[in-house]
């Protein structure tokens, strides 16, 4: 997906040799990735930020290899 003239996300289809049983199964084979630019920045889709109520600032925490983003309290 291109936002602000730059690539921000990419969607990849998982290729398997299992037969797809229904149309709903095709959605499960897609994975969305956020691209990291040369400066280490990512662009999080606005609807994601809205869902977790992130405004101008967010708290970032790294734990067990996972980055967590939370609203400012």
Short mmCIF file of C-alpha atoms in Angstrom, two decimals:
data_model
loop_
_atom_site.label_atom_id
_atom_site.label_comp_id
_atom_site.label_asym_id
_atom_site.label_seq_id
_atom_site.Cartn_x
_atom_site.Cartn_y
_atom_site.Cartn_z
CA UNK A 1 0.00 0.00 0.00
CA UNK A 2 1.33 3.43 -0.84
CA UNK A 3 0.69 6.34 1.52
CA UNK A 4 2.17 9.83 1.11
CA UNK A 5 3.91 8.67 -2.06
CA UNK A 6 5.93 6.01 -0.25
CA UNK A 7 5.43 2.32 0.37
CA UNK A 8 4.15 1.70 3.90
CA UNK A 9 2.70 -1.80 3.94
CA UNK A 10 2.92 -4.93 1.92
CA UNK A 11 0.53 -7.85 1.79
CA UNK A 12 1.85 -11.31 1.02
CA UNK A 13 -0.04 -14.46 0.24
CA UNK A 14 1.10 -17.61 2.00
CA UNK A 15 1.48 -20.33 -0.57
CA UNK A 16 0.61 -23.80 0.64
CA UNK A 17 -0.18 -27.03 -1.09
CA UNK A 18 -3.34 -27.57 0.95
CA UNK A 19 -6.63 -27.25 -0.90
CA UNK A 20 -8.58 -24.11 0.03
CA UNK A 21 -11.95 -25.22 1.37
CA UNK A 22 -13.89 -21.96 1.08
CA UNK A 23 -13.55 -18.31 0.16
CA UNK A 24 -13.11 -17.46 3.86
CA UNK A 25 -9.96 -19.59 3.89
CA UNK A 26 -8.32 -17.32 1.30
CA UNK A 27 -8.35 -14.37 3.76
CA UNK A 28 -6.41 -16.43 6.29
CA UNK A 29 -3.60 -16.92 3.77
CA UNK A 30 -2.83 -13.20 3.51
CA UNK A 31 -0.33 -11.55 5.85
CA UNK A 32 0.16 -7.79 6.16
CA UNK A 33 3.63 -6.45 6.89
CA UNK A 34 4.65 -2.91 7.84
CA UNK A 35 7.76 -1.79 5.99
CA UNK A 36 10.71 -0.35 7.92
CA UNK A 37 12.51 2.52 6.18
CA UNK A 38 16.27 3.12 6.18
CA UNK A 39 15.98 5.24 9.35
CA UNK A 40 14.09 2.51 11.23
CA UNK A 41 10.68 4.19 10.98
CA UNK A 42 7.39 2.45 10.35
CA UNK A 43 4.05 3.90 9.32
CA UNK A 44 1.14 2.49 11.30
CA UNK A 45 -2.21 2.70 9.51
CA UNK A 46 -4.48 5.38 11.00
CA UNK A 47 -7.34 2.94 11.61
CA UNK A 48 -5.01 0.84 13.82
CA UNK A 49 -4.06 3.94 15.82
CA UNK A 50 -7.72 4.90 16.16
CA UNK A 51 -8.64 1.43 17.43
CA UNK A 52 -6.14 1.63 20.29
CA UNK A 53 -6.72 5.36 20.85
CA UNK A 54 -3.21 6.55 20.01
CA UNK A 55 -2.99 10.32 19.56
CA UNK A 56 0.17 12.41 19.18
CA UNK A 57 2.23 10.30 21.59
CA UNK A 58 2.48 6.63 22.47
CA UNK A 59 4.37 4.48 24.93
CA UNK A 60 6.66 1.88 23.39
CA UNK A 61 7.90 -1.16 25.29
CA UNK A 62 10.04 -4.11 24.22
CA UNK A 63 9.52 -7.36 26.09
CA UNK A 64 10.45 -10.91 25.08
CA UNK A 65 11.18 -9.84 21.51
CA UNK A 66 7.83 -8.11 21.06
CA UNK A 67 7.30 -4.37 20.59
CA UNK A 68 4.17 -3.08 22.33
CA UNK A 69 2.57 0.26 21.49
CA UNK A 70 0.17 1.79 24.04
CA UNK A 71 -1.60 5.13 24.33
CA UNK A 72 -0.05 7.82 26.48
CA UNK A 73 -1.57 7.75 29.96
#
